[in-house]
Every structure is written in structure tokens, then in C-alpha cells.
Short mmCIF file of N, CA and C in Angstrom, two decimals:
data_model
loop_
_atom_site.label_atom_id
_atom_site.label_comp_id
_atom_site.label_asym_id
_atom_site.label_seq_id
_atom_site.Cartn_x
_atom_site.Cartn_y
_atom_site.Cartn_z
N UNK A 1 0.82 -1.19 0.00
CA UNK A 1 0.00 0.00 0.00
C UNK A 1 0.87 1.26 0.00
N UNK A 2 1.94 1.24 0.82
CA UNK A 2 2.84 2.39 0.89
C UNK A 2 3.53 2.59 -0.45
N UNK A 3 3.91 1.48 -1.10
CA UNK A 3 4.56 1.57 -2.40
C UNK A 3 3.65 2.23 -3.44
N UNK A 4 2.36 1.95 -3.33
CA UNK A 4 1.40 2.54 -4.26
C UNK A 4 1.33 4.06 -4.07
N UNK A 5 1.31 4.52 -2.82
CA UNK A 5 1.28 5.96 -2.55
C UNK A 5 2.57 6.63 -3.01
N UNK A 6 3.70 5.96 -2.83
CA UNK A 6 4.98 6.50 -3.30
C UNK A 6 4.99 6.61 -4.82
N UNK A 7 4.44 5.62 -5.49
CA UNK A 7 4.38 5.65 -6.95
C UNK A 7 3.50 6.79 -7.43
N UNK A 8 2.36 6.99 -6.80
CA UNK A 8 1.47 8.09 -7.16
C UNK A 8 2.16 9.43 -6.90
N UNK A 9 2.85 9.54 -5.78
CA UNK A 9 3.58 10.77 -5.47
C UNK A 9 4.68 11.05 -6.48
N UNK A 10 5.40 10.01 -6.90
CA UNK A 10 6.47 10.17 -7.91
C UNK A 10 5.89 10.63 -9.23
N UNK A 11 4.74 10.08 -9.61
CA UNK A 11 4.10 10.51 -10.87
C UNK A 11 3.64 11.95 -10.77
N UNK A 12 3.12 12.36 -9.61
CA UNK A 12 2.68 13.74 -9.44
C UNK A 12 3.85 14.71 -9.54
N UNK A 13 4.97 14.36 -8.90
CA UNK A 13 6.17 15.20 -8.97
C UNK A 13 6.66 15.29 -10.41
N UNK A 14 6.68 14.18 -11.12
CA UNK A 14 7.12 14.18 -12.51
C UNK A 14 6.21 15.04 -13.36
N UNK A 15 4.92 14.95 -13.14
CA UNK A 15 3.97 15.76 -13.90
C UNK A 15 4.17 17.24 -13.63
N UNK A 16 4.29 17.60 -12.36
CA UNK A 16 4.47 19.01 -12.01
C UNK A 16 5.79 19.55 -12.53
N UNK A 17 6.84 18.75 -12.52
CA UNK A 17 8.12 19.18 -13.07
C UNK A 17 7.99 19.44 -14.56
N UNK A 18 7.26 18.60 -15.25
CA UNK A 18 7.04 18.80 -16.68
C UNK A 18 6.20 20.04 -16.96
N UNK A 19 5.22 20.32 -16.11
CA UNK A 19 4.38 21.50 -16.29
C UNK A 19 5.17 22.79 -16.11
N UNK A 20 6.04 22.82 -15.13
CA UNK A 20 6.75 24.05 -14.84
C UNK A 20 7.81 24.36 -15.88
N UNK A 21 8.28 23.37 -16.63
CA UNK A 21 9.30 23.64 -17.65
C UNK A 21 8.67 24.03 -18.97
N UNK A 22 7.36 23.86 -19.09
CA UNK A 22 6.67 24.23 -20.32
C UNK A 22 6.69 23.13 -21.37
N UNK A 23 7.37 22.03 -21.10
CA UNK A 23 7.39 20.91 -22.03
C UNK A 23 6.99 19.66 -21.29
N UNK A 24 6.40 18.70 -21.99
CA UNK A 24 6.02 17.46 -21.32
C UNK A 24 7.26 16.74 -20.82
N UNK A 25 7.13 16.14 -19.67
CA UNK A 25 8.24 15.40 -19.08
C UNK A 25 8.20 13.97 -19.55
N UNK A 26 9.36 13.45 -19.94
CA UNK A 26 9.43 12.07 -20.38
C UNK A 26 9.14 11.12 -19.23
N UNK A 27 9.30 11.58 -18.00
CA UNK A 27 9.09 10.70 -16.86
C UNK A 27 7.63 10.67 -16.42
N UNK A 28 6.73 11.31 -17.18
CA UNK A 28 5.33 11.29 -16.79
C UNK A 28 4.58 10.13 -17.42
N UNK A 29 5.30 9.12 -17.90
CA UNK A 29 4.65 7.95 -18.46
C UNK A 29 4.08 7.08 -17.36
N UNK A 30 3.57 5.93 -17.73
CA UNK A 30 2.91 5.08 -16.75
C UNK A 30 3.89 4.36 -15.84
N UNK A 31 5.17 4.50 -16.04
CA UNK A 31 6.15 3.84 -15.18
C UNK A 31 6.18 4.52 -13.83
N UNK A 32 5.88 3.79 -12.79
CA UNK A 32 5.76 4.36 -11.46
C UNK A 32 7.12 4.58 -10.81
N UNK A 33 8.17 3.91 -11.29
CA UNK A 33 9.46 4.03 -10.64
C UNK A 33 10.32 5.14 -11.24
N UNK A 34 9.87 5.80 -12.27
CA UNK A 34 10.66 6.85 -12.91
C UNK A 34 10.66 8.09 -12.04
N UNK A 35 11.83 8.71 -11.93
CA UNK A 35 11.96 9.94 -11.15
C UNK A 35 12.01 11.12 -12.10
N UNK A 36 11.58 12.30 -11.67
CA UNK A 36 11.60 13.47 -12.54
C UNK A 36 13.04 13.82 -12.91
N UNK A 37 13.21 14.36 -14.13
CA UNK A 37 14.55 14.68 -14.61
C UNK A 37 15.05 16.01 -14.06
N UNK A 38 14.16 16.86 -13.61
CA UNK A 38 14.57 18.16 -13.07
C UNK A 38 13.60 18.54 -11.97
N UNK A 39 14.14 19.19 -10.96
CA UNK A 39 13.26 19.67 -9.90
C UNK A 39 12.51 20.88 -10.39
N UNK A 40 11.41 21.28 -9.76
CA UNK A 40 10.66 22.45 -10.21
C UNK A 40 11.52 23.70 -10.23
N UNK A 41 12.43 23.86 -9.28
CA UNK A 41 13.25 25.08 -9.28
C UNK A 41 14.25 25.06 -10.42
N UNK A 42 14.76 23.86 -10.80
CA UNK A 42 15.66 23.80 -11.94
C UNK A 42 14.92 24.05 -13.24
N UNK A 43 13.67 23.59 -13.33
CA UNK A 43 12.91 23.73 -14.56
C UNK A 43 12.58 25.18 -14.85
N UNK A 44 12.35 26.00 -13.82
CA UNK A 44 12.02 27.40 -14.05
C UNK A 44 13.23 28.29 -14.08
N UNK A 45 14.38 27.77 -13.68
CA UNK A 45 15.60 28.56 -13.73
C UNK A 45 15.79 29.46 -12.54
N UNK A 46 14.98 29.35 -11.52
CA UNK A 46 15.09 30.20 -10.35
C UNK A 46 15.10 29.34 -9.11
N UNK A 47 16.12 29.45 -8.25
CA UNK A 47 16.18 28.57 -7.09
C UNK A 47 15.10 28.84 -6.07
N UNK A 48 14.46 30.00 -6.09
CA UNK A 48 13.45 30.31 -5.10
C UNK A 48 12.04 30.20 -5.63
N UNK A 49 11.88 29.91 -6.92
CA UNK A 49 10.52 29.87 -7.46
C UNK A 49 9.87 28.54 -7.14
N UNK A 50 8.55 28.56 -7.04
CA UNK A 50 7.80 27.35 -6.78
C UNK A 50 7.38 26.70 -8.07
N UNK A 51 6.64 25.64 -7.97
CA UNK A 51 6.19 24.93 -9.15
C UNK A 51 5.31 25.85 -9.98
N UNK A 52 5.68 26.01 -11.23
CA UNK A 52 4.88 26.83 -12.13
C UNK A 52 5.07 28.32 -11.99
N UNK A 53 5.95 28.76 -11.10
CA UNK A 53 6.16 30.20 -10.94
C UNK A 53 6.98 30.73 -12.09
N UNK A 54 6.52 31.80 -12.75
CA UNK A 54 7.29 32.35 -13.85
C UNK A 54 8.53 33.07 -13.34
N UNK A 55 9.57 33.04 -14.11
CA UNK A 55 10.77 33.78 -13.75
C UNK A 55 10.56 35.24 -14.09
N UNK A 56 11.30 36.15 -13.45
CA UNK A 56 11.09 37.57 -13.72
C UNK A 56 11.20 37.93 -15.19
N UNK A 57 12.04 37.26 -15.96
CA UNK A 57 12.18 37.60 -17.37
C UNK A 57 10.90 37.32 -18.15
N UNK A 58 10.04 36.43 -17.66
CA UNK A 58 8.77 36.17 -18.32
C UNK A 58 7.73 37.22 -17.96
N UNK A 59 7.91 37.93 -16.86
CA UNK A 59 6.93 38.91 -16.42
C UNK A 59 7.20 40.30 -16.97
N UNK A 60 8.45 40.66 -17.13
CA UNK A 60 8.79 42.01 -17.52
C UNK A 60 9.08 42.08 -19.02
N UNK A 61 8.42 42.99 -19.74
CA UNK A 61 8.67 43.08 -21.16
C UNK A 61 10.03 43.69 -21.49
N UNK A 62 10.57 44.47 -20.59
CA UNK A 62 11.83 45.14 -20.87
C UNK A 62 12.54 45.42 -19.56
N UNK A 63 13.87 45.37 -19.59
CA UNK A 63 14.63 45.70 -18.39
C UNK A 63 15.14 47.13 -18.45
N UNK A 64 14.94 47.80 -19.58
CA UNK A 64 15.37 49.18 -19.70
C UNK A 64 14.37 50.10 -19.00
N UNK A 65 14.84 51.14 -18.30
CA UNK A 65 13.89 52.08 -17.71
C UNK A 65 13.18 52.86 -18.81
N UNK A 66 11.91 53.24 -18.58
CA UNK A 66 11.20 53.98 -19.61
C UNK A 66 11.84 55.35 -19.85
N UNK A 67 11.79 55.78 -21.08
CA UNK A 67 12.32 57.09 -21.43
C UNK A 67 11.41 58.18 -20.88
N UNK A 68 11.88 59.37 -20.89
CA UNK A 68 11.11 60.50 -20.41
C UNK A 68 9.85 60.66 -21.24
N UNK A 69 8.71 61.02 -20.61
CA UNK A 69 7.49 61.21 -21.39
C UNK A 69 7.59 62.41 -22.32
N UNK A 70 8.62 63.23 -22.20
CA UNK A 70 8.76 64.41 -23.05
C UNK A 70 9.48 64.05 -24.34
N UNK A 71 9.10 62.90 -24.91
CA UNK A 71 9.76 62.43 -26.13
C UNK A 71 9.34 63.25 -27.34
N UNK A 72 8.24 63.98 -27.25
CA UNK A 72 7.89 64.90 -28.31
C UNK A 72 6.84 64.46 -29.30
N UNK A 73 6.15 63.36 -29.10
CA UNK A 73 5.06 62.98 -29.99
C UNK A 73 3.88 63.88 -29.69
N UNK A 74 3.31 64.47 -30.72
CA UNK A 74 2.17 65.38 -30.55
C UNK A 74 0.96 64.75 -31.23
N UNK A 75 -0.14 64.67 -30.49
CA UNK A 75 -1.39 64.14 -31.00
C UNK A 75 -2.49 65.15 -30.76
N UNK A 76 -3.45 65.22 -31.68
CA UNK A 76 -4.65 66.03 -31.46
C UNK A 76 -5.85 65.11 -31.59
N UNK A 77 -6.89 65.45 -30.85
CA UNK A 77 -8.10 64.64 -30.90
C UNK A 77 -9.07 65.02 -29.81
N UNK A 78 -10.02 64.14 -29.58
CA UNK A 78 -11.07 64.37 -28.59
C UNK A 78 -10.92 63.38 -27.45
N UNK A 79 -11.01 63.89 -26.22
CA UNK A 79 -10.89 63.06 -25.02
C UNK A 79 -12.20 62.29 -24.83
N UNK A 80 -12.07 61.00 -24.55
CA UNK A 80 -13.22 60.15 -24.27
C UNK A 80 -12.98 59.46 -22.94
N UNK A 81 -14.08 59.00 -22.33
CA UNK A 81 -13.96 58.28 -21.07
C UNK A 81 -14.62 56.92 -21.22
N UNK A 82 -13.89 55.89 -20.81
CA UNK A 82 -14.41 54.53 -20.79
C UNK A 82 -14.74 54.20 -19.34
N UNK A 83 -15.82 53.52 -19.12
CA UNK A 83 -16.23 53.16 -17.76
C UNK A 83 -15.58 51.86 -17.28
N UNK A 84 -14.65 51.33 -18.04
CA UNK A 84 -13.93 50.12 -17.64
C UNK A 84 -13.10 50.40 -16.40
N UNK A 85 -13.13 49.50 -15.44
CA UNK A 85 -12.32 49.59 -14.22
C UNK A 85 -12.45 50.94 -13.51
N UNK A 86 -13.64 51.46 -13.44
CA UNK A 86 -13.87 52.71 -12.71
C UNK A 86 -13.64 53.96 -13.54
N UNK A 87 -13.29 53.82 -14.78
CA UNK A 87 -13.15 54.97 -15.67
C UNK A 87 -11.72 55.19 -16.11
N UNK A 88 -11.52 55.21 -17.41
CA UNK A 88 -10.21 55.46 -18.00
C UNK A 88 -10.37 56.49 -19.10
N UNK A 89 -9.38 57.37 -19.22
CA UNK A 89 -9.43 58.38 -20.26
C UNK A 89 -8.72 57.89 -21.50
N UNK A 90 -9.30 58.24 -22.64
CA UNK A 90 -8.71 57.89 -23.92
C UNK A 90 -8.71 59.11 -24.82
N UNK A 91 -8.05 58.98 -25.95
CA UNK A 91 -8.00 60.05 -26.94
C UNK A 91 -8.34 59.44 -28.29
N UNK A 92 -9.45 59.90 -28.87
CA UNK A 92 -9.77 59.55 -30.24
C UNK A 92 -9.02 60.54 -31.11
N UNK A 93 -7.85 60.11 -31.58
CA UNK A 93 -6.94 61.02 -32.29
C UNK A 93 -7.39 61.26 -33.72
N UNK A 94 -6.95 62.38 -34.26
CA UNK A 94 -7.28 62.74 -35.64
C UNK A 94 -6.66 61.76 -36.64
N UNK A 95 -5.65 61.02 -36.22
CA UNK A 95 -5.02 60.05 -37.13
C UNK A 95 -5.83 58.75 -37.23
N UNK A 96 -6.99 58.68 -36.58
CA UNK A 96 -7.86 57.52 -36.66
C UNK A 96 -7.61 56.47 -35.60
N UNK A 97 -6.61 56.67 -34.76
CA UNK A 97 -6.29 55.70 -33.72
C UNK A 97 -6.84 56.16 -32.37
N UNK A 98 -7.00 55.19 -31.47
CA UNK A 98 -7.42 55.50 -30.10
C UNK A 98 -6.24 55.22 -29.18
N UNK A 99 -6.01 56.14 -28.26
CA UNK A 99 -4.92 56.02 -27.29
C UNK A 99 -5.51 56.08 -25.89
N UNK A 100 -4.93 55.33 -24.97
CA UNK A 100 -5.30 55.46 -23.57
C UNK A 100 -4.36 56.48 -22.95
N UNK A 101 -4.92 57.47 -22.29
CA UNK A 101 -4.14 58.54 -21.69
C UNK A 101 -3.58 58.08 -20.35
N UNK A 102 -2.26 58.17 -20.22
CA UNK A 102 -1.56 57.82 -18.98
C UNK A 102 -0.93 59.06 -18.41
N UNK A 103 -0.70 59.04 -17.11
CA UNK A 103 -0.04 60.16 -16.45
C UNK A 103 -1.04 61.11 -15.82
N UNK A 104 -0.53 62.04 -15.08
CA UNK A 104 -1.39 62.98 -14.36
C UNK A 104 -1.29 64.40 -14.89
N UNK A 105 -0.61 64.58 -16.00
CA UNK A 105 -0.41 65.93 -16.54
C UNK A 105 -1.74 66.56 -16.97
N UNK A 106 -1.99 67.76 -16.53
CA UNK A 106 -3.11 68.59 -17.00
C UNK A 106 -4.47 67.88 -16.96
N UNK A 107 -4.80 67.28 -15.83
CA UNK A 107 -6.08 66.58 -15.71
C UNK A 107 -7.26 67.55 -15.78
N UNK A 108 -7.03 68.83 -15.56
CA UNK A 108 -8.12 69.80 -15.70
C UNK A 108 -8.41 70.07 -17.18
N UNK A 109 -7.45 69.83 -18.06
CA UNK A 109 -7.64 69.99 -19.50
C UNK A 109 -8.19 68.70 -20.12
N UNK A 110 -7.74 67.58 -19.61
CA UNK A 110 -8.12 66.29 -20.17
C UNK A 110 -9.45 65.81 -19.58
N UNK A 111 -10.53 66.38 -20.07
CA UNK A 111 -11.87 66.02 -19.61
C UNK A 111 -12.65 65.47 -20.81
N UNK A 112 -13.56 64.52 -20.56
CA UNK A 112 -14.32 63.94 -21.66
C UNK A 112 -15.00 64.99 -22.53
N UNK A 113 -14.87 64.84 -23.83
CA UNK A 113 -15.48 65.75 -24.79
C UNK A 113 -14.58 66.90 -25.21
N UNK A 114 -13.49 67.14 -24.50
CA UNK A 114 -12.60 68.26 -24.83
C UNK A 114 -11.77 67.93 -26.06
N UNK A 115 -11.60 68.92 -26.90
CA UNK A 115 -10.70 68.80 -28.06
C UNK A 115 -9.34 69.29 -27.59
N UNK A 116 -8.31 68.42 -27.72
CA UNK A 116 -7.01 68.73 -27.12
C UNK A 116 -5.85 68.41 -28.06
N UNK A 117 -4.70 68.99 -27.70
CA UNK A 117 -3.42 68.63 -28.30
C UNK A 117 -2.55 68.16 -27.14
N UNK A 118 -2.05 66.93 -27.22
CA UNK A 118 -1.22 66.37 -26.15
C UNK A 118 0.17 66.09 -26.69
N UNK A 119 1.15 66.27 -25.81
CA UNK A 119 2.53 65.96 -26.13
C UNK A 119 2.99 64.89 -25.15
N UNK A 120 3.71 63.89 -25.65
CA UNK A 120 4.18 62.82 -24.80
C UNK A 120 4.80 61.74 -25.64
N UNK A 121 4.57 60.49 -25.22
CA UNK A 121 5.14 59.38 -25.99
C UNK A 121 4.27 58.15 -25.90
N UNK A 122 4.28 57.39 -26.97
CA UNK A 122 3.57 56.12 -27.03
C UNK A 122 4.33 55.12 -26.18
N UNK A 123 3.61 54.38 -25.34
CA UNK A 123 4.22 53.37 -24.46
C UNK A 123 3.83 51.99 -24.97
N UNK A 124 4.58 51.48 -25.92
CA UNK A 124 4.29 50.15 -26.45
C UNK A 124 4.98 49.05 -25.65
N UNK A 125 5.60 49.42 -24.53
CA UNK A 125 6.29 48.45 -23.69
C UNK A 125 5.49 48.04 -22.47
N UNK A 126 4.24 48.49 -22.36
CA UNK A 126 3.42 48.15 -21.20
C UNK A 126 2.02 47.72 -21.65
N UNK A 127 1.31 47.08 -20.74
CA UNK A 127 -0.09 46.74 -20.94
C UNK A 127 -0.88 47.44 -19.85
N UNK A 128 -2.13 47.73 -20.13
CA UNK A 128 -2.97 48.44 -19.15
C UNK A 128 -4.21 47.61 -18.84
N UNK A 129 -4.87 47.97 -17.77
CA UNK A 129 -6.10 47.28 -17.37
C UNK A 129 -7.24 47.65 -18.30
N UNK A 130 -7.33 48.91 -18.68
CA UNK A 130 -8.46 49.38 -19.49
C UNK A 130 -8.44 48.84 -20.92
N UNK A 131 -7.28 48.75 -21.52
CA UNK A 131 -7.13 48.25 -22.87
C UNK A 131 -8.06 48.93 -23.86
N UNK A 132 -8.12 50.25 -23.80
CA UNK A 132 -9.00 50.99 -24.71
C UNK A 132 -8.24 51.56 -25.89
N UNK A 133 -6.96 51.36 -25.93
CA UNK A 133 -6.15 51.86 -27.03
C UNK A 133 -4.68 51.75 -26.68
N UNK A 134 -3.84 52.24 -27.56
CA UNK A 134 -2.41 52.24 -27.32
C UNK A 134 -2.09 53.18 -26.17
N UNK A 135 -1.34 52.73 -25.16
CA UNK A 135 -1.00 53.63 -24.05
C UNK A 135 -0.17 54.82 -24.52
N UNK A 136 -0.54 56.01 -24.07
CA UNK A 136 0.17 57.24 -24.41
C UNK A 136 0.42 58.02 -23.13
N UNK A 137 1.68 58.19 -22.78
CA UNK A 137 2.06 58.90 -21.56
C UNK A 137 2.14 60.39 -21.87
N UNK A 138 1.26 61.16 -21.27
CA UNK A 138 1.13 62.58 -21.55
C UNK A 138 2.09 63.39 -20.68
N UNK A 139 2.86 64.26 -21.33
CA UNK A 139 3.73 65.19 -20.62
C UNK A 139 3.04 66.54 -20.46
N UNK A 140 2.29 66.95 -21.50
CA UNK A 140 1.55 68.21 -21.41
C UNK A 140 0.33 68.14 -22.33
N UNK A 141 -0.67 68.93 -22.00
CA UNK A 141 -1.90 68.96 -22.79
C UNK A 141 -2.43 70.38 -22.84
N UNK A 142 -3.02 70.70 -23.97
CA UNK A 142 -3.67 72.03 -24.10
C UNK A 142 -4.99 71.85 -24.82
N UNK A 143 -5.96 72.68 -24.41
CA UNK A 143 -7.28 72.62 -25.03
C UNK A 143 -7.26 73.43 -26.33
N UNK A 144 -7.91 72.92 -27.34
CA UNK A 144 -7.97 73.61 -28.64
C UNK A 144 -9.24 74.37 -28.80
#
């Protein structure tokens, strides 16, 4: 009976080791005596990560710090508000694209319905909760 529980435990460990490496483990076959080829920490490349924990390189799109928002991209358009996640501001730009407004610059100018010109930079290195358009980090804004 104990041998049966050990065999089941060995298969579970082999399965979990295969899951954390992203590839099927050869030791997950029906052979109960096979041991996993790599421990979960070896499979993920991090000695402190648990089974299935992603390594930091899988979480971060870039290790470079973001550039200054004063990169100089100028957009004109109309400010819109999405009610997603409690409300997010966007810009329906004259170029036909929609941008999600990031940053706290000139929030008194950036109100829904306002026609504005914003200066800043496109942030294609991040994802947002609202997902209403391409993230645009605003450095300054003026009403037209």
C-alpha cells in the first residue's frame, strides 16, 4: 500500500516538473518508478521559485527604464472616457487611432469631450487594465 502511494507521489512530482518547464516530461509515463529529470526550481531557472512560478524575465517586457514622457510625440483629438475599471481616459486622435491617456499631466484639461493637443510618448512596452487603445504617456496637454 505504501509503495502505491509513493508511486502516485512520484508521478505527481514528474507531472508538475514537466508543467513548470513548459514541455512534457518524459518521466510522466505510466512507469511508477521513474523519477523526474529536473526539480521544479531547476525547470524554471530560479532557485526560489515554486512549481509553475514564472521567472522575472517572463513577467517584464523590458529591463530598460522607460524614457522621459517628453519624447515629443504630438497628437490632437477628442478626449473620451471609458467606464472600464472605474473609468479610464482615452484620446480619439485625428489620425484615426485610439490612445489610452496615462499620467497625471493637466487633468483639468483632459476632460471627456474636450478637443485637445497632447505631447508625450507612445508606451508600447506596457499593458494596461483598461485596454482601450495604445498607451500614451502625456507630458503636457492644451485645449484647442
